[in-house]
PDB file of C-alpha atoms and ligand atoms in Angstrom:
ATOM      1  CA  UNK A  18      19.465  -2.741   8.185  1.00  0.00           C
ATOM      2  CA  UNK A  19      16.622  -4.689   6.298  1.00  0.00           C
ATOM      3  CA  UNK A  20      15.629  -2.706   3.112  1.00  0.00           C
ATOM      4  CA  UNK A  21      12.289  -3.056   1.679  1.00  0.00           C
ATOM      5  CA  UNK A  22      11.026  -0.915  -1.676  1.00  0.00           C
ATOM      6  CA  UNK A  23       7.000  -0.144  -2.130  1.00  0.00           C
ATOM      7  CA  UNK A  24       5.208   0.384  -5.204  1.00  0.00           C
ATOM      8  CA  UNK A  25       2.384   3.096  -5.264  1.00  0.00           C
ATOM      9  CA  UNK A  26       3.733   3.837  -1.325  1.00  0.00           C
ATOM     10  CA  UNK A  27       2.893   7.708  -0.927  1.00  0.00           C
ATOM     11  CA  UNK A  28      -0.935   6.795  -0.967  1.00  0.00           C
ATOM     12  CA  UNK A  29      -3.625   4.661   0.741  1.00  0.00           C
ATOM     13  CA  UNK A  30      -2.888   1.062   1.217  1.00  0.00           C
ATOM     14  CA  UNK A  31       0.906   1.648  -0.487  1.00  0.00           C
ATOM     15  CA  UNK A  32       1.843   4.357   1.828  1.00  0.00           C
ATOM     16  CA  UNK A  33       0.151   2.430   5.700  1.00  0.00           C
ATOM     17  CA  UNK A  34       2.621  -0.122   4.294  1.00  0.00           C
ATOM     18  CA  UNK A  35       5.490   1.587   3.957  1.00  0.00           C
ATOM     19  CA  UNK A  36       4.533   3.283   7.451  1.00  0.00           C
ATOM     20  CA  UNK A  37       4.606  -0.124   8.616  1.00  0.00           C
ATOM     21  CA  UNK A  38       8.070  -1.069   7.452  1.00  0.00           C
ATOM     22  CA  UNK A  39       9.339   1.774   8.712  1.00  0.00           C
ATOM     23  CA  UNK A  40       8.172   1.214  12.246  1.00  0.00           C
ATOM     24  CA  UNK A  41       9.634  -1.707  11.869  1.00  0.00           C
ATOM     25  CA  UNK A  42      13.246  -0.421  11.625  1.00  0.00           C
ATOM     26  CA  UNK A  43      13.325  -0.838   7.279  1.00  0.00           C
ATOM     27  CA  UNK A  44      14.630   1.200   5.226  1.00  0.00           C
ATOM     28  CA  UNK A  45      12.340   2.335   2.902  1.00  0.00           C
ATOM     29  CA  UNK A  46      12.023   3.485  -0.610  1.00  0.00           C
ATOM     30  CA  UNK A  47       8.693   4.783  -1.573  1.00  0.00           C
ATOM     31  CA  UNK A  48       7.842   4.613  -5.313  1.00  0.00           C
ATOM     32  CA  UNK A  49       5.667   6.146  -7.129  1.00  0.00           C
ATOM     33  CA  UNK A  50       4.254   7.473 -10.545  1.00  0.00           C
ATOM     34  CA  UNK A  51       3.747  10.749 -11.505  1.00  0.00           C
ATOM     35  CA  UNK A  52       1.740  12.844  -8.573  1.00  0.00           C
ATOM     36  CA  UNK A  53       5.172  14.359  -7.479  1.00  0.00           C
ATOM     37  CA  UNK A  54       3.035  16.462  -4.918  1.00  0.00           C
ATOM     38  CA  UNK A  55       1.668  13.787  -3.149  1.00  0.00           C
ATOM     39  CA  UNK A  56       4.901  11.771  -3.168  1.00  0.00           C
ATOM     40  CA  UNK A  57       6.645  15.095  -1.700  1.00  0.00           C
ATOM     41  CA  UNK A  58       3.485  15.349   0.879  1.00  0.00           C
ATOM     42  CA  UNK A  59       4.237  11.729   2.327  1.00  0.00           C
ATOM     43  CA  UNK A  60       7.613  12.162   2.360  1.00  0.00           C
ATOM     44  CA  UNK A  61       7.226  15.273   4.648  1.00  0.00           C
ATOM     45  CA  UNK A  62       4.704  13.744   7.076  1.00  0.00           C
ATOM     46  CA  UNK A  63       7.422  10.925   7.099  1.00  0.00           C
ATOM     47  CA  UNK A  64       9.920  12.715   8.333  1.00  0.00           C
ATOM     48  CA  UNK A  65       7.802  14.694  10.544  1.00  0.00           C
ATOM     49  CA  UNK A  66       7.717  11.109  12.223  1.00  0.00           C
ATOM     50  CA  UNK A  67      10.945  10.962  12.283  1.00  0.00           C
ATOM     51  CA  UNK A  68      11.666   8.463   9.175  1.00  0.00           C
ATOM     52  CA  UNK A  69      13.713   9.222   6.442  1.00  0.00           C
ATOM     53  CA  UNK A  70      12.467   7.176   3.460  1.00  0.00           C
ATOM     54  CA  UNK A  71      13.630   7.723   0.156  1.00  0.00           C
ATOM     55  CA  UNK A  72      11.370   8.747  -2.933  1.00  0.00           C
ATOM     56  CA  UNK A  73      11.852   6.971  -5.937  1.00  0.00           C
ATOM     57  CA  UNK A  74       9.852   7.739  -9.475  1.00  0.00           C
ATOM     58  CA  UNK A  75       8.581   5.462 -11.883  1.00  0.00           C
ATOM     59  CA  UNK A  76       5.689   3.885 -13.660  1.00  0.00           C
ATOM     60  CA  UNK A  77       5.664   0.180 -12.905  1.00  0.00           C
ATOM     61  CA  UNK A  78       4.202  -0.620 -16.351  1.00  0.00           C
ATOM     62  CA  UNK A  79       7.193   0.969 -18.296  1.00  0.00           C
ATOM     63  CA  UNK A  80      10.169  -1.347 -18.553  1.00  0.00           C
ATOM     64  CA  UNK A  81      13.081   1.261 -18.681  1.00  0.00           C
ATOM     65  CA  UNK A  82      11.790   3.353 -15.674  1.00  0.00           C
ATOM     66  CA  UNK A  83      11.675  -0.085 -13.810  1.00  0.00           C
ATOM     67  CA  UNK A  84      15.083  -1.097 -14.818  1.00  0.00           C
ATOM     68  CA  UNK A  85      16.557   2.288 -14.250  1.00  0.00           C
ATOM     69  CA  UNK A  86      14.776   2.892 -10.404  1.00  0.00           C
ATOM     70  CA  UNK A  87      16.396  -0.041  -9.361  1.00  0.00           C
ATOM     71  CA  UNK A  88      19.583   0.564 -10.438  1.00  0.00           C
ATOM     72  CA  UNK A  89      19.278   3.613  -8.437  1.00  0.00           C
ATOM     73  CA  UNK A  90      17.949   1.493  -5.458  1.00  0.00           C
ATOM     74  CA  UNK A  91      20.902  -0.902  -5.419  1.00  0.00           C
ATOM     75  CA  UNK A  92      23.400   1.985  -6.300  1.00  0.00           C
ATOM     76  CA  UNK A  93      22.152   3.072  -2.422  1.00  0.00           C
ATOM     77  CA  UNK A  94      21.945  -0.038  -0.795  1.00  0.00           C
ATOM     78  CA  UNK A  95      23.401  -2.804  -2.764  1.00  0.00           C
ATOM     79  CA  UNK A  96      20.357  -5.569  -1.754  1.00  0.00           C
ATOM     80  CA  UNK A  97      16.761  -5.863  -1.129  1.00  0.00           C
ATOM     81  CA  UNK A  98      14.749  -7.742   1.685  1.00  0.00           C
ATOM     82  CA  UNK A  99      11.562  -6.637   0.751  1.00  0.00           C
ATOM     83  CA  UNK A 100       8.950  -5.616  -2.392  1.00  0.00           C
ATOM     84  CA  UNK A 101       5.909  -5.295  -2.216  1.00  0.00           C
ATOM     85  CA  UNK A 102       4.079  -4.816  -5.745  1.00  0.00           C
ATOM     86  CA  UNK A 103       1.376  -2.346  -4.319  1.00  0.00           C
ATOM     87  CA  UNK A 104       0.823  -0.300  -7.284  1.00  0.00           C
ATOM     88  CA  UNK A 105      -2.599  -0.632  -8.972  1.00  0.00           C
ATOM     89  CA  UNK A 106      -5.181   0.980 -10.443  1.00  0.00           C
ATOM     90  CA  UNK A 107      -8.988  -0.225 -10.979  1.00  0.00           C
ATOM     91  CA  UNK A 108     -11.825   0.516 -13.679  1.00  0.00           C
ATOM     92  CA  UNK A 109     -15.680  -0.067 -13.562  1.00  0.00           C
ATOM     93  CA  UNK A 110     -17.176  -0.361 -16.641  1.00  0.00           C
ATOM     94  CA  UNK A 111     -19.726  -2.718 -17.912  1.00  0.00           C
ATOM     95  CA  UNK A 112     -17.495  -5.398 -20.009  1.00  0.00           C
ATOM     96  CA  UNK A 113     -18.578  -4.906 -23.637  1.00  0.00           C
ATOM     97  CA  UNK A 114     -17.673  -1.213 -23.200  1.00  0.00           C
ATOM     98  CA  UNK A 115     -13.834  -2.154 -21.667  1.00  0.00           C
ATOM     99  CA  UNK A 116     -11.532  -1.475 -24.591  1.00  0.00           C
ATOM    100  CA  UNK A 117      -8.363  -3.017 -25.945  1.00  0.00           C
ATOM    101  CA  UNK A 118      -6.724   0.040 -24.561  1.00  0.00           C
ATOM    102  CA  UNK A 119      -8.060  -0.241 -20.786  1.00  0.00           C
ATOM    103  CA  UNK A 120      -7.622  -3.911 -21.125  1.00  0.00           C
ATOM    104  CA  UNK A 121      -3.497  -3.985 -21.429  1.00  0.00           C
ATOM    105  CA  UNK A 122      -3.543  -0.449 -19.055  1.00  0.00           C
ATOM    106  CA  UNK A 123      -4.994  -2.413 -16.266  1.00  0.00           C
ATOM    107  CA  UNK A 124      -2.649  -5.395 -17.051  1.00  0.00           C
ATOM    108  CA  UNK A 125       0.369  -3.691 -17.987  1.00  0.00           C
ATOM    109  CA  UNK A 126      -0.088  -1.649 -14.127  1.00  0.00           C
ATOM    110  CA  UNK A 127      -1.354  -4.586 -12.274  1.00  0.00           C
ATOM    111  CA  UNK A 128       0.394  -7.727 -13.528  1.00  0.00           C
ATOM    112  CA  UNK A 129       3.382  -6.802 -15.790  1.00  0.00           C
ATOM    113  CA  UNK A 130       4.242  -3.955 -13.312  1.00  0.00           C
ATOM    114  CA  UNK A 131       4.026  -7.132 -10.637  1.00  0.00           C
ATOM    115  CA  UNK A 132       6.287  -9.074 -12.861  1.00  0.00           C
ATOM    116  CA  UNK A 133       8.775  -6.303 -14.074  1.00  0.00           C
ATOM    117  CA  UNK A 134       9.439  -5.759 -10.531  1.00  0.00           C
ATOM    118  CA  UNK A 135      10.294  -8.860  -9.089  1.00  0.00           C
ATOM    119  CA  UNK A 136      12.011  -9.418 -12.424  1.00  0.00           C
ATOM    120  CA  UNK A 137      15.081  -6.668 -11.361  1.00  0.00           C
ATOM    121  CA  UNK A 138      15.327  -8.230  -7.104  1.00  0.00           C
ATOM    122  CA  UNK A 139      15.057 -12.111  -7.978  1.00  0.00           C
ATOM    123  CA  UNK A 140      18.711 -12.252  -8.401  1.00  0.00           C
ATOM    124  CA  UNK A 141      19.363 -10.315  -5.733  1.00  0.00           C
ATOM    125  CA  UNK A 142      17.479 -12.647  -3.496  1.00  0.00           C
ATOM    126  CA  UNK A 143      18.241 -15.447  -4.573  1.00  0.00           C
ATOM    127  CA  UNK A 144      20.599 -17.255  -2.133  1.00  0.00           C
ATOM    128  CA  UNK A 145      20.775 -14.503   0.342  1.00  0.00           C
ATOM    129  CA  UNK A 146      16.729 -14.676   0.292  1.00  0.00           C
ATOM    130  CA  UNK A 147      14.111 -11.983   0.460  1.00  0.00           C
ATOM    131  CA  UNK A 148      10.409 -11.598   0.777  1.00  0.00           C
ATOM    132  CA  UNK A 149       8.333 -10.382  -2.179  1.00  0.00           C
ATOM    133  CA  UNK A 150       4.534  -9.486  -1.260  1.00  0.00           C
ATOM    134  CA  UNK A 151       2.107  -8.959  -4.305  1.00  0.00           C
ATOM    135  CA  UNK A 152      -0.977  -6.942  -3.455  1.00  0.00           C
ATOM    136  CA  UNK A 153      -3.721  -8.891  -5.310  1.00  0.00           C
ATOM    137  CA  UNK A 154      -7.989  -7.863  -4.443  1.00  0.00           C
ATOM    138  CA  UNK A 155     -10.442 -10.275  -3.160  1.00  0.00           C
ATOM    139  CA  UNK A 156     -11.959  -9.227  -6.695  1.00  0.00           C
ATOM    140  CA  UNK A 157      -9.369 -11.528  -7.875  1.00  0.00           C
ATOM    141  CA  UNK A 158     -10.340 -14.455  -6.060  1.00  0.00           C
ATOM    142  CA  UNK A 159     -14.363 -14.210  -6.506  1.00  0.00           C
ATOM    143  CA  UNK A 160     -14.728 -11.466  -9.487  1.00  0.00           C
ATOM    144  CA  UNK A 161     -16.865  -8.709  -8.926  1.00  0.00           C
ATOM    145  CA  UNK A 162     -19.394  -7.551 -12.019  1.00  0.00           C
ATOM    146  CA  UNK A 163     -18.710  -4.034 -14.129  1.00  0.00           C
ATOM    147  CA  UNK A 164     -15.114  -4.640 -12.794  1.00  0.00           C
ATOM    148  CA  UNK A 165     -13.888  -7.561 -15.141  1.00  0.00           C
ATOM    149  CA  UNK A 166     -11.124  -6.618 -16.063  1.00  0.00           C
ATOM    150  CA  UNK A 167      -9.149  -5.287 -12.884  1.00  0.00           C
ATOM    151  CA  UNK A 168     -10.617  -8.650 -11.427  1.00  0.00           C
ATOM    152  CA  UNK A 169      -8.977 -10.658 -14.060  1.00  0.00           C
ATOM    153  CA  UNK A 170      -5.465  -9.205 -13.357  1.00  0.00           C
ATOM    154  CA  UNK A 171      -5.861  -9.633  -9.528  1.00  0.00           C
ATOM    155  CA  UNK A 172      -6.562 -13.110 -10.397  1.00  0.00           C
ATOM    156  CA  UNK A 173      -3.741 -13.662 -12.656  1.00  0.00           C
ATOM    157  CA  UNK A 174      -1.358 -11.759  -9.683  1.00  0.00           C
ATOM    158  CA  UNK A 175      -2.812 -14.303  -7.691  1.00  0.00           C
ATOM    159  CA  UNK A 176      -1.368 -17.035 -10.219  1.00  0.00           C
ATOM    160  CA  UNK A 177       1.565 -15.117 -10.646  1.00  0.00           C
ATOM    161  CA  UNK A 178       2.323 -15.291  -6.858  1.00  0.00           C
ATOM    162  CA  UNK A 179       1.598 -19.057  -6.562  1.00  0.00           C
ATOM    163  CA  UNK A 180       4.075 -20.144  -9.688  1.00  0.00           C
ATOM    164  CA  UNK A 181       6.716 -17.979  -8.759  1.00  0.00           C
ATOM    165  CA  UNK A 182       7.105 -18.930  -5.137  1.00  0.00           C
ATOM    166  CA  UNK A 183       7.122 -22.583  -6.379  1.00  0.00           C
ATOM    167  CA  UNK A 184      10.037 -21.658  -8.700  1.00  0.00           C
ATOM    168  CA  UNK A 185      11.771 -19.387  -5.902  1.00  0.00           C
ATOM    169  CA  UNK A 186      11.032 -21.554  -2.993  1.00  0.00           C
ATOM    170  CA  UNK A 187      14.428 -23.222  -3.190  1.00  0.00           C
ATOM    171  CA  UNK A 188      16.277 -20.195  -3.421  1.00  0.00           C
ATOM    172  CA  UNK A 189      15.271 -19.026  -0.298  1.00  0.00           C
ATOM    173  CA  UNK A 190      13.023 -16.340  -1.639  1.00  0.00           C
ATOM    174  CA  UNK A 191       9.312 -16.231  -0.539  1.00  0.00           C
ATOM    175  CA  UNK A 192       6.880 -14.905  -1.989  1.00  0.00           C
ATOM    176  CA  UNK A 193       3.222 -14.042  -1.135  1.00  0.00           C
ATOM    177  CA  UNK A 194      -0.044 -12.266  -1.866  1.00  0.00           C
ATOM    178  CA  UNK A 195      -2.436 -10.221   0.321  1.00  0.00           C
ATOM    179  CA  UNK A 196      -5.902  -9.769  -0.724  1.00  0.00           C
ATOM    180  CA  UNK A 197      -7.660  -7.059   0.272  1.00  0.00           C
ATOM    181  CA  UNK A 198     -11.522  -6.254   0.576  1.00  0.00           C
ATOM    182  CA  UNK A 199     -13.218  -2.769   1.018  1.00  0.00           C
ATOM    183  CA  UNK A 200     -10.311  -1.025   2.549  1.00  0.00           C
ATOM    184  CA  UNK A 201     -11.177   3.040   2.616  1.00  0.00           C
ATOM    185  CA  UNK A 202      -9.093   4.809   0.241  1.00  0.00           C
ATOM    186  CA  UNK A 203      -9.084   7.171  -2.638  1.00  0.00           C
ATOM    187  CA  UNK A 204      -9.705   3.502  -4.527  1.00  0.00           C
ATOM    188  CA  UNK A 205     -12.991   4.198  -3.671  1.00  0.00           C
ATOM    189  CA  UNK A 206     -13.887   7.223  -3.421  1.00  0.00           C
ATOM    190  CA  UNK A 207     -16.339   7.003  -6.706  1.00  0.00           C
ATOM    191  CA  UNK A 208     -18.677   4.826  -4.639  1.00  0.00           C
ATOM    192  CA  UNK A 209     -21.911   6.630  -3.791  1.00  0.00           C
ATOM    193  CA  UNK A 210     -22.839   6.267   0.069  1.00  0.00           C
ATOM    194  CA  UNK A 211     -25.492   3.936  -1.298  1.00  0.00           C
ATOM    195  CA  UNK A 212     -23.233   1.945  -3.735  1.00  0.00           C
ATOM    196  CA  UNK A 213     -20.845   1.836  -0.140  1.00  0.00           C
ATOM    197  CA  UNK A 214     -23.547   1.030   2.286  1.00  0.00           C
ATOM    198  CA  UNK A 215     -24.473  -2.231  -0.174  1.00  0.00           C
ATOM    199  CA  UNK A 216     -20.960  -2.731  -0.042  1.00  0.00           C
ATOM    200  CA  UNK A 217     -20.743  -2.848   3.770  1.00  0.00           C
ATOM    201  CA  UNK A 218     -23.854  -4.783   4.142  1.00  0.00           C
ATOM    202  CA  UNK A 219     -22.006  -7.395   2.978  1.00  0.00           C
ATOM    203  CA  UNK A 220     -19.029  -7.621   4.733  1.00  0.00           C
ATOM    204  CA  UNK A 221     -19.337  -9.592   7.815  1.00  0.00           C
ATOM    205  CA  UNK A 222     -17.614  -7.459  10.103  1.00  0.00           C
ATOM    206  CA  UNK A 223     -20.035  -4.502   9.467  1.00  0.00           C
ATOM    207  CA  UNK A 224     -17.137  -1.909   7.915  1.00  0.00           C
ATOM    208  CA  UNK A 225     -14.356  -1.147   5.449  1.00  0.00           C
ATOM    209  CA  UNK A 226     -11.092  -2.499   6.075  1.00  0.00           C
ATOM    210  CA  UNK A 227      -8.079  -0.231   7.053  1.00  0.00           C
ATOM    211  CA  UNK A 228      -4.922   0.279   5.026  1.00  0.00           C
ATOM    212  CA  UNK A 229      -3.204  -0.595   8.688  1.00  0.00           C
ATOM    213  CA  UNK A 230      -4.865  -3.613   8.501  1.00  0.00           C
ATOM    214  CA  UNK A 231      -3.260  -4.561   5.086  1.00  0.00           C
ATOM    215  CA  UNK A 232      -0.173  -3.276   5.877  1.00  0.00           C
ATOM    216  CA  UNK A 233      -0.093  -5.749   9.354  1.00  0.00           C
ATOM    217  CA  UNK A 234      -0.525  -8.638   7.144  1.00  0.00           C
ATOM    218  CA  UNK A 235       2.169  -7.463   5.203  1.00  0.00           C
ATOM    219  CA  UNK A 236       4.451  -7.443   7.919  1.00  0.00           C
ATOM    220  CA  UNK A 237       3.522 -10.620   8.758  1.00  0.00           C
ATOM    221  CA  UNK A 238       4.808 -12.165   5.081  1.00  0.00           C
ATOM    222  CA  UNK A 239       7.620 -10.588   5.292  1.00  0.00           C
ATOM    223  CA  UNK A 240       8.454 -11.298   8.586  1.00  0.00           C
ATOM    224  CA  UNK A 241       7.314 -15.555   8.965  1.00  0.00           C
ATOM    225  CA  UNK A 242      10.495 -17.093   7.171  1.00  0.00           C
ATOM    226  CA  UNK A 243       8.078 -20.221   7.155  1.00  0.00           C
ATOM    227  CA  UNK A 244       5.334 -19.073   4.558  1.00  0.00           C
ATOM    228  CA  UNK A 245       5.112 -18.610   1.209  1.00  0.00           C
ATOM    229  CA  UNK A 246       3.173 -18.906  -2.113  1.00  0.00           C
ATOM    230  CA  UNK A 247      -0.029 -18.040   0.241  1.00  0.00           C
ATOM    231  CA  UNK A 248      -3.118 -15.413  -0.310  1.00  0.00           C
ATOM    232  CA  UNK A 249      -3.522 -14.119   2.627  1.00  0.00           C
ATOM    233  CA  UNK A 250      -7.389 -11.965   2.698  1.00  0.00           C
ATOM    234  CA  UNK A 251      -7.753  -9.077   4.674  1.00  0.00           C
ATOM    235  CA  UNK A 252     -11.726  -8.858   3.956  1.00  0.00           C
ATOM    236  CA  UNK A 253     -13.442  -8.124   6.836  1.00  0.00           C
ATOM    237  CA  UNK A 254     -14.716 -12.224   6.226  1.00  0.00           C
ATOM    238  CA  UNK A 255     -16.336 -10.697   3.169  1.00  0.00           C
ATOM    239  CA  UNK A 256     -16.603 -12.961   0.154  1.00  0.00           C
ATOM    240  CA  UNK A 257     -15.607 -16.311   2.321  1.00  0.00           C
TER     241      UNK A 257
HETATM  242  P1  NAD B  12      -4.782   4.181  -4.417  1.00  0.00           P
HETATM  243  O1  NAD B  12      -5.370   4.568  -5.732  1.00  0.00           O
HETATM  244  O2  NAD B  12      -4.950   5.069  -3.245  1.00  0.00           O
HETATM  245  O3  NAD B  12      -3.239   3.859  -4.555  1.00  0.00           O
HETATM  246  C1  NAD B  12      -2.709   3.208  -5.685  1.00  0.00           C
HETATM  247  C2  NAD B  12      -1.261   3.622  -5.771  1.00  0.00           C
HETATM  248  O4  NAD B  12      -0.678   3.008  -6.936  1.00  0.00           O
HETATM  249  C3  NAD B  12      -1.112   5.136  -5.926  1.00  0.00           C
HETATM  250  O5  NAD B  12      -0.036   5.583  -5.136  1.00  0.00           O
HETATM  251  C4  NAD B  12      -0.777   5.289  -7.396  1.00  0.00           C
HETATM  252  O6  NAD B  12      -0.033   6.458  -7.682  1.00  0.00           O
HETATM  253  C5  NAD B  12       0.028   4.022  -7.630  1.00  0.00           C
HETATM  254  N1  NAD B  12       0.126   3.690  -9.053  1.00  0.00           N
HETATM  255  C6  NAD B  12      -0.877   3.559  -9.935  1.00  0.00           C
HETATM  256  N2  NAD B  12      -0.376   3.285 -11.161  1.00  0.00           N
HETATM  257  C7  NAD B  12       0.979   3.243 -11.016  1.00  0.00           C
HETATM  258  C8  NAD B  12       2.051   2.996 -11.899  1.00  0.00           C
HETATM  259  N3  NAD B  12       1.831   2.755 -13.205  1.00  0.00           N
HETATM  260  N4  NAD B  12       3.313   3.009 -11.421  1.00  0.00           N
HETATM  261  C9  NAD B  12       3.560   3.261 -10.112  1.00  0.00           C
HETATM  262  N5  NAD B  12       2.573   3.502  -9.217  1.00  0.00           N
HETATM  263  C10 NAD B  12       1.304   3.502  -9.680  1.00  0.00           C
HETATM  264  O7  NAD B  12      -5.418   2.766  -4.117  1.00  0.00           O
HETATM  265  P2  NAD B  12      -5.211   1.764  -2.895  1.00  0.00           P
HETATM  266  O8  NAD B  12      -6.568   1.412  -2.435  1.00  0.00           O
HETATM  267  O9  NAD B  12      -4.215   2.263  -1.941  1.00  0.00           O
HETATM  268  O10 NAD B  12      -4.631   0.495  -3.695  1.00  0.00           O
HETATM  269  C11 NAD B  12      -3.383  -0.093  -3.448  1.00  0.00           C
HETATM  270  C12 NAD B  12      -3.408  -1.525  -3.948  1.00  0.00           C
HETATM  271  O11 NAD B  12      -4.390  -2.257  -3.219  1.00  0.00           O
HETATM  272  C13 NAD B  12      -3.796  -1.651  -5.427  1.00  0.00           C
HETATM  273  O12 NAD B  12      -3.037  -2.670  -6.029  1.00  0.00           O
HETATM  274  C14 NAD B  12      -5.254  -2.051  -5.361  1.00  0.00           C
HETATM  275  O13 NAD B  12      -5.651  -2.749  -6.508  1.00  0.00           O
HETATM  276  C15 NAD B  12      -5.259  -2.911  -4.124  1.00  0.00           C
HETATM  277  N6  NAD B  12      -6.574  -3.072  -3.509  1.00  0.00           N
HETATM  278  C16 NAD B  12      -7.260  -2.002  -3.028  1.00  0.00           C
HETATM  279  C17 NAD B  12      -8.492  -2.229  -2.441  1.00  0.00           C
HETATM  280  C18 NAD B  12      -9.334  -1.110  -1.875  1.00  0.00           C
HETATM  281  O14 NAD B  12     -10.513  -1.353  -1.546  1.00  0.00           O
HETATM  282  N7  NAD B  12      -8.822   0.088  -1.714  1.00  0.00           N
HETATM  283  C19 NAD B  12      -9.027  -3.506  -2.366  1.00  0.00           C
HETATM  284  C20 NAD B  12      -8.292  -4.562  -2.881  1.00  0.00           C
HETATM  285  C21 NAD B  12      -7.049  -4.333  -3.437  1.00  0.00           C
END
């Protein structure tokens, strides 16, 4: 059976993926960070779907808790098909007040989490092959104001994505980044409804995007043996 690992996967976008894999006959190990409840919670309704995916903790950002969760994940199943660097977290602030301290936070989740990651399954790929999906923002293709920073890291996962399925490319490992738009989660639940109706106004196809809808494209990367080192947007046509 194929084996796929998701960071952030017991919430929002993370956790519609990991849904996805599962439906399609993955197994599936669901990390996440530190809300134990939550990752408990979406383990349960799991299973009350009749899926048995495993739970495994770990801040993406910390190099020793990456290291050591996938030693657990290949004590269990020996290989990997599948990661998808989900985990992320955002900030608005205007730029002069972003500090030092949020700066590497957002980069040390975003893009060395992204990086530490794929670090621990490229040799297990390579040769065998495997499918690694970044989840990047449209932010990081067009920017978005009061949210420089998190739209500088999207950008550089973007990069990140690009050079490393040049380098992988002939070792059979793929590897590819989906872009989201407004997709309704707790990323953005801060938005007042006017802040969200502005928002919508400007996506073409009148709403927010699903975390299904991610997660389809998702399957789709993993799935076409045929594509990589794309961004694939799942915007609603917003920002095109
Ligand atoms: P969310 O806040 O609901 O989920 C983020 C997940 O990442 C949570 O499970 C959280 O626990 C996990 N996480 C955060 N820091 C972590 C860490 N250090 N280690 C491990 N896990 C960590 O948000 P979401 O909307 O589901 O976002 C998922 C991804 O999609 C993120 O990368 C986000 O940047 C991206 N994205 C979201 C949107 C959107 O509109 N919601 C748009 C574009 C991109």
């Amino acid at each position: 059976m194929k084996t796929a690992l998701i960071t952030g996967g017991t919430k929002g976008i993370g956790k519609a993926i990991a849904l996805a894999f599962l439906q399609q006959g993955y197994e599936v190990v669901l990390n996440y960070d530190s809300d134990e409840a939550a990752a408990l919670a979406a383990q349960e309704e799991f299973n009350m779907m009749g899926y048995c995916p495993l739970l495994l903790r770990a801040d993406v950002s910390d190099e020793k808790q990456v290291v050591d969760m996938f030693r657990d994940f290949f004590s269990i199943y020996g290989k990997i098909d599948v990661l998808v660097n989900n985990a992320g977290i955002s900030q608005i602030n205007v730029f002069q007040d972003t500090t030092p301290e949020e700066w590497d936070r957002i980069f040390g989740v975003n893009v060395k989490g992204a990086y530490l990651c794929c670090r621990e399954v490229v040799d297990k790929m390579i040769g065998r092959g495997g499918s690694i999906i970044n989840i990047s923002s449209i932010w990081g293709e067009v920017g978005a104001s009061c949210e420089v920073a998190y739209s500088a890291s999207k950008g550089a996962v973007i990069a990140f994505t690009k050079a490393l399925a040049k380098e992988l490319a002939p070792s059979k490992v793929r590897v590819n980044c989906v872009s989201p738009g407004v997709i309704d989660t707790g990323m953005n639940a801060h938005l007042s409804s006017a802040e969200m109706d502005e928002l919508i106004n400007q996506i073409p196809l009148g709403r927010l995007g699903r975390p299904e809808e991610v997660a389809k494209a998702c399957i789709y990367l993993a799935e076409n043996a045929y594509v990589t080192g794309e961004v694939l947007s799942v915007g609603g046509g917003f920002a095109k």
